[in-house]
Coordinates of C-alpha atoms and ligand atoms in Angstrom, one line a residue:
X293 CA 55.0 -65.7 39.2
X294 CA 55.1 -68.4 41.8
X295 CA 57.6 -71.2 40.8
X296 CA 54.8 -73.7 41.7
X297 CA 52.4 -72.0 39.2
X298 CA 55.1 -72.1 36.6
X299 CA 55.6 -75.8 37.2
X300 CA 51.8 -76.4 37.1
X301 CA 51.7 -74.7 33.7
X302 CA 54.4 -77.0 32.3
X303 CA 52.7 -80.1 33.7
X304 CA 49.3 -79.0 32.4
X305 CA 50.7 -78.4 28.9
X306 CA 50.7 -82.1 28.4
X307 CA 46.9 -82.2 28.7
X308 CA 46.3 -79.0 26.7
X309 CA 45.5 -80.9 23.4
X310 CA 42.1 -81.5 24.9
X311 CA 39.5 -78.9 25.8
X312 CA 39.6 -77.3 29.3
X313 CA 37.2 -78.2 32.1
X314 CA 34.4 -75.7 31.1
X315 CA 33.3 -75.5 34.8
X316 CA 36.8 -74.9 36.1
X317 CA 35.8 -77.2 38.9
X318 CA 39.2 -77.7 40.5
X319 CA 39.9 -74.0 40.7
X320 CA 36.4 -73.1 41.9
X321 CA 36.5 -75.8 44.6
X322 CA 39.9 -74.6 45.8
X323 CA 38.7 -70.9 45.9
X324 CA 35.5 -71.9 47.7
X325 CA 37.5 -73.8 50.3
X326 CA 39.9 -70.9 50.7
X327 CA 37.1 -68.3 51.1
X328 CA 34.8 -70.6 53.1
X329 CA 31.9 -70.3 50.6
X330 CA 30.0 -72.8 48.4
X331 CA 31.4 -73.7 45.0
X332 CA 28.1 -72.2 43.5
X333 CA 29.2 -68.8 44.9
X334 CA 32.3 -68.9 42.6
X335 CA 32.8 -68.2 38.9
X336 CA 36.2 -68.5 37.2
X337 CA 36.9 -66.1 34.4
X338 CA 39.5 -65.4 31.6
X339 CA 40.9 -62.7 33.8
X340 CA 38.7 -60.5 35.9
X341 CA 38.1 -58.5 32.7
X342 CA 36.0 -61.5 31.4
X343 CA 33.9 -61.4 34.6
X344 CA 33.3 -57.6 34.2
X345 CA 32.3 -58.1 30.5
X346 CA 29.9 -60.9 31.6
X347 CA 28.3 -58.5 34.1
X348 CA 27.4 -56.2 31.3
X349 CA 26.3 -59.0 29.0
X350 CA 24.1 -60.6 31.6
X351 CA 22.6 -57.6 33.2
X352 CA 22.5 -54.4 31.2
X353 CA 19.8 -53.2 28.8
X354 CA 18.9 -50.0 27.0
X355 CA 17.7 -47.5 29.6
X356 CA 19.6 -49.0 32.5
X357 CA 22.4 -47.2 34.2
X358 CA 25.6 -48.0 36.0
X359 CA 27.1 -45.8 38.7
X360 CA 30.8 -45.6 39.4
X361 CA 33.5 -43.1 40.2
X362 CA 34.9 -40.9 37.5
X363 CA 38.4 -42.3 38.0
X364 CA 38.1 -46.0 38.2
X365 CA 39.3 -49.0 36.2
X366 CA 37.4 -48.1 33.1
X367 CA 36.4 -51.5 31.6
X368 CA 32.9 -51.5 33.0
X369 CA 32.3 -48.0 31.7
X370 CA 33.2 -49.2 28.2
X371 CA 31.0 -52.3 28.6
X372 CA 28.1 -50.2 29.9
X373 CA 28.1 -48.1 26.8
X374 CA 28.5 -51.2 24.6
X375 CA 25.2 -52.5 25.9
X376 CA 23.4 -49.2 25.5
X377 CA 23.2 -48.3 29.1
X378 CA 24.0 -45.0 30.7
X379 CA 27.2 -44.4 32.6
X380 CA 26.8 -42.2 35.7
X381 CA 30.4 -41.1 36.5
X382 CA 30.6 -39.6 40.0
X383 CA 33.2 -37.0 41.0
X384 CA 35.8 -38.3 43.5
X385 CA 36.6 -36.6 46.8
X386 CA 40.3 -35.7 46.6
X387 CA 41.1 -38.8 44.6
X388 CA 39.1 -41.1 46.9
X389 CA 35.7 -42.7 46.1
X390 CA 32.9 -40.4 47.4
X391 CA 30.5 -43.1 48.5
X392 CA 27.9 -40.5 49.6
X393 CA 27.9 -39.1 46.0
X394 CA 27.7 -42.6 44.6
X395 CA 24.6 -43.3 46.6
X396 CA 23.1 -40.0 45.4
X397 CA 23.5 -41.0 41.7
X398 CA 21.4 -44.2 42.1
X399 CA 17.9 -44.4 40.8
X400 CA 15.3 -47.0 39.9
X401 CA 17.1 -47.9 36.6
X402 CA 20.5 -48.4 38.3
X403 CA 21.5 -52.1 37.8
X404 CA 25.1 -52.0 39.0
X405 CA 27.2 -49.9 41.4
X406 CA 30.9 -50.5 40.8
X407 CA 33.7 -49.6 43.2
X408 CA 37.3 -50.7 42.9
X409 CA 38.8 -51.0 46.3
X410 CA 41.7 -50.2 46.2
X411 CA 41.1 -47.8 43.3
X412 CA 42.9 -47.9 39.9
X413 CA 44.3 -45.4 38.8
X414 CA 44.7 -43.4 42.1
X415 CA 45.7 -46.3 44.4
X416 CA 43.4 -45.0 47.1
X417 CA 41.0 -46.9 49.4
X418 CA 38.2 -45.8 51.7
X419 CA 37.8 -46.1 55.5
X420 CA 36.1 -49.4 56.5
X421 CA 33.4 -47.5 58.5
X422 CA 32.5 -45.5 55.5
X423 CA 32.3 -48.6 53.3
X424 CA 30.0 -50.3 55.9
X425 CA 27.7 -47.3 56.1
X426 CA 27.6 -47.2 52.3
X427 CA 26.6 -50.9 52.0
X428 CA 23.9 -50.5 54.6
X429 CA 22.3 -47.6 52.6
X430 CA 22.4 -49.3 49.2
X431 CA 18.9 -50.0 47.8
X432 CA 18.3 -53.8 47.4
X433 CA 17.6 -53.6 43.6
X434 CA 21.2 -52.6 42.9
X435 CA 24.1 -55.1 42.5
X436 CA 27.2 -53.8 44.3
X437 CA 30.3 -54.9 42.4
X438 CA 33.5 -54.6 44.5
X439 CA 36.6 -55.0 42.3
X440 CA 39.4 -56.1 44.6
X441 CA 42.1 -56.5 42.0
X442 CA 44.7 -55.0 44.4
X443 CA 43.3 -56.3 47.7
X444 CA 46.4 -58.3 48.7
X445 CA 48.6 -55.1 48.5
X446 CA 46.3 -53.1 50.9
X447 CA 47.0 -52.7 54.6
X448 CA 44.8 -54.8 56.9
X449 CA 42.4 -51.9 57.8
X450 CA 41.4 -51.8 54.1
X451 CA 40.1 -55.4 54.1
X452 CA 36.4 -54.7 53.9
X453 CA 35.1 -58.2 54.7
X454 CA 33.2 -58.3 51.4
X455 CA 32.9 -62.1 51.3
X456 CA 31.0 -61.9 54.6
X457 CA 28.4 -59.7 52.8
X458 CA 27.8 -62.5 50.3
X459 CA 27.5 -65.1 53.1
X460 CA 24.9 -62.8 54.6
X461 CA 23.0 -63.0 51.3
X462 CA 23.6 -59.4 50.3
X463 CA 23.3 -58.4 46.6
X464 CA 27.1 -58.0 46.3
X465 CA 29.6 -59.4 43.9
X466 CA 33.4 -59.5 44.6
X467 CA 35.7 -59.5 41.6
X468 CA 39.3 -60.6 42.0
X469 CA 42.2 -61.5 39.7
X470 CA 45.4 -63.5 39.6
X471 CA 47.0 -60.8 37.4
X472 CA 48.4 -58.5 40.1
X473 CA 49.9 -60.0 43.3
X474 CA 50.0 -63.5 41.8
X475 CA 51.9 -62.3 38.8
X476 CA 49.8 -64.2 36.3
X477 CA 48.6 -61.4 34.0
X478 CA 49.8 -63.1 30.9
X479 CA 48.1 -66.3 31.8
X480 CA 44.6 -64.8 32.3
X481 CA 42.7 -66.0 35.3
X482 CA 40.3 -64.1 37.6
X483 CA 37.1 -64.9 39.5
X484 CA 33.9 -63.6 41.0
X485 CA 32.2 -64.4 44.3
X486 CA 28.5 -63.7 44.6
X487 CA 25.1 -65.1 45.2
X488 CA 24.5 -68.5 43.4
X489 CA 21.7 -67.0 41.1
X490 CA 24.0 -64.2 40.0
X491 CA 27.0 -66.6 39.5
X492 CA 24.7 -68.9 37.4
X493 CA 23.7 -65.9 35.3
X494 CA 27.3 -64.9 34.6
X495 CA 28.2 -68.5 33.8
X496 CA 25.9 -68.5 30.7
X497 CA 27.0 -65.0 29.6
X498 CA 30.5 -65.9 28.5
X499 CA 32.0 -68.0 25.7
X500 CA 32.5 -71.7 26.2
X501 CA 36.0 -72.9 27.5
X502 CA 37.0 -69.3 28.3
X503 CA 39.4 -70.3 31.1
X504 CA 42.1 -72.4 29.5
X505 CA 43.7 -75.5 31.0
X506 CA 47.0 -73.8 31.7
X507 CA 45.3 -70.8 33.5
X508 CA 43.2 -73.1 35.7
X509 CA 46.3 -75.1 36.7
X510 CA 48.4 -72.0 37.3
X511 CA 45.7 -70.3 39.4
X512 CA 45.1 -73.4 41.5
X513 CA 48.9 -73.6 42.3
X514 CA 49.0 -69.9 43.0
X515 CA 46.3 -70.1 45.6
X516 CA 48.4 -72.7 47.4
X517 CA 51.7 -70.8 47.3
X518 CA 51.1 -68.5 50.3
X519 CA 54.9 -67.9 50.7
X520 CA 55.2 -66.4 47.2
X521 CA 52.2 -64.1 47.8
X522 CA 53.6 -63.0 51.2
X523 CA 57.0 -62.3 49.7
X524 CA 55.5 -60.3 46.8
X525 CA 53.3 -58.2 49.0
X526 CA 56.3 -57.5 51.3
X527 CA 58.6 -56.6 48.4
X528 CA 55.9 -54.3 47.0
X529 CA 55.4 -52.6 50.4
X530 CA 59.1 -51.9 50.8
X531 CA 59.5 -50.6 47.3
X532 CA 56.4 -48.4 47.6
X533 CA 57.7 -46.9 50.8
X534 CA 61.1 -46.3 49.2
X535 CA 59.6 -44.6 46.2
X536 CA 57.2 -42.5 48.3
X537 CA 60.1 -41.5 50.7
X538 CA 62.0 -40.3 47.6
X539 CA 59.0 -38.3 46.3
X540 CA 58.6 -36.8 49.8
X541 CA 62.3 -35.7 49.9
X542 CA 61.9 -34.1 46.5
X543 CA 58.6 -32.4 47.4
X544 CA 56.8 -34.2 44.6
X545 CA 53.0 -34.8 45.3
X546 CA 51.4 -38.2 45.0
X547 CA 48.3 -40.0 46.2
X548 CA 49.2 -42.4 49.1
X549 CA 48.8 -45.9 47.6
X550 CA 47.3 -49.2 48.8
X551 CA 48.3 -50.9 45.5
X552 CA 51.4 -51.8 43.4
X553 CA 51.4 -48.5 41.7
X554 CA 51.6 -44.8 42.6
X555 CA 49.8 -41.9 41.0
X556 CA 52.2 -39.0 40.9
X557 CA 51.2 -35.3 40.3
X558 CA 53.8 -33.7 38.1
X559 CA 51.8 -30.6 37.3
X560 CA 52.0 -29.2 33.8
X561 CA 55.2 -31.1 33.1
X562 CA 53.6 -34.6 33.2
X563 CA 53.4 -35.1 29.4
X564 CA 57.0 -33.9 28.8
X565 CA 58.3 -36.2 31.6
X566 CA 56.4 -39.2 30.2
X567 CA 58.1 -38.6 26.8
X568 CA 61.5 -38.2 28.5
X569 CA 61.0 -41.4 30.5
X570 CA 60.2 -43.2 27.3
X571 CA 63.5 -42.0 25.8
X572 CA 65.2 -43.7 28.8
X573 CA 63.2 -46.9 28.2
X574 CA 60.9 -46.4 31.2
X575 CA 57.2 -46.6 30.3
X576 CA 54.7 -45.2 32.8
X577 CA 51.0 -44.4 32.3
X578 CA 50.1 -40.8 31.6
X579 CA 46.6 -40.3 33.1
X580 CA 45.6 -37.7 30.5
X581 CA 43.1 -40.3 29.2
X582 CA 41.2 -39.9 32.4
X583 CA 41.3 -36.1 32.2
X584 CA 44.1 -36.1 34.8
X585 CA 46.7 -34.3 32.6
X586 CA 49.0 -33.7 35.6
X587 CA 49.3 -37.3 36.7
X588 CA 51.4 -40.2 35.8
X589 CA 50.9 -43.7 37.3
X590 CA 54.0 -45.8 37.8
X591 CA 53.8 -49.5 38.5
X592 CA 56.3 -50.7 41.1
X593 CA 58.8 -53.2 39.8
X594 CA 61.8 -55.0 41.1
X595 CA 64.2 -52.8 43.2
X596 CA 66.5 -52.4 40.1
X597 CA 63.5 -51.2 38.0
X598 CA 62.4 -48.8 40.6
X599 CA 65.9 -47.3 41.0
X600 CA 66.0 -47.0 37.2
X601 CA 62.6 -45.1 37.3
X602 CA 63.8 -42.7 40.0
X603 CA 67.1 -42.0 38.1
X604 CA 65.1 -41.4 34.8
X605 CA 62.5 -39.2 36.7
X606 CA 65.3 -37.1 38.3
X607 CA 66.9 -36.6 34.8
X608 CA 63.6 -35.8 33.2
X609 CA 62.7 -33.2 35.9
X610 CA 66.2 -31.7 35.5
X611 CA 65.6 -31.1 31.8
X612 CA 64.6 -27.6 30.6
X613 CA 60.8 -27.6 30.4
X614 CA 59.7 -26.9 26.8
X615 CA 56.1 -26.1 28.0
X616 CA 54.4 -28.6 25.7
X617 CA 51.0 -29.2 27.2
X618 CA 50.5 -32.7 28.6
X619 CA 47.1 -32.8 26.8
X620 CA 48.9 -33.0 23.5
X621 CA 49.8 -36.6 24.1
X622 CA 47.3 -39.2 23.1
X623 CA 46.9 -42.0 25.5
X624 CA 44.3 -44.6 26.3
X625 CA 43.0 -44.6 29.8
X626 CA 43.8 -48.2 30.8
Ligands
PLP994 C1 40.7 -52.6 39.2 C2 41.0 -53.6 38.1 N1 40.1 -54.5 37.9 C3 40.3 -55.5 37.0 C4 41.4 -55.4 36.1 C5 41.6 -56.4 35.0 O1 42.5 -57.4 35.3 P1 42.5 -58.8 34.6 O2 41.6 -58.8 33.5 O3 44.0 -59.0 34.2 O4 42.1 -59.8 35.7 C6 42.4 -54.4 36.3 C7 43.6 -54.3 35.5 O5 44.3 -53.4 35.4 C8 42.2 -53.5 37.4 O6 43.0 -52.5 37.6

């Protein structure tokens, strides 16, 4: 994390005997300034997971449905079922959101359409022109939730100007997090930007004091530390390029990534490779839980970690293949 955020946590610890600011006013004011929106457009959450949970709690009832791609960050699909609503999981188009198919799955009982841009677990994004066309065709009774957890890692052509849509009064909510490019996953801070009436609805749908004092202080400092963010994004870009160049050289298929991870297609060996990597102390996500038995998803780390991953992968692929099916391994999808 940013050294400034770390200092802010230490300083805030002295005040942590009292309750946090339940409105997260300092953090929301800073985000509002940063994004050029009103403070009433911003909700702070205990990570963006908290915001996603609140969306379900505030909006979903029996008989409603939620439309999202089959392979997406799966928290909203869990929350949808929790509140008795129907999940409409749409097939992707070669591991990219098929926005046309998403539109086709919407009906009168659709409350939320969710797209993660860039997408987790594939790391893909969509062309901006396709996104604009999609937004212009969305029926007005549907809330479009754009989860931009990995936005900072994406190339400029994948910035979809989603905050502008909210300024225009569109029924859109943008969800973001400090867990990824800001390196504050263990601290828990995220936020939503949306229309004031939607934000007010989410504000009452959570537990009191859910964003703790240390998280508010760290997130505020993180917003200000632009150098740290720029360095992180640049390091990630370089490491992602190096990893993908290695995969290209070795003829290993992967999905081009706009994030800080890469989904790699290892065919029927994926499960065996995951187990072999674990023996080397390298933990990657096997995507069998998504029904993607052939894929692993590896998060980029420091240059040393990435070299260690490549070495362990090379060793694992050199091992005789026992033919154990990847589907034999039990994994959860997150
Ligand atoms: C697309 C996406 N959204 C949201 C989250 C949740 O992040 P957090 O609750 O740490 O903010 C994740 C975490 O992996 C994610 O991949």
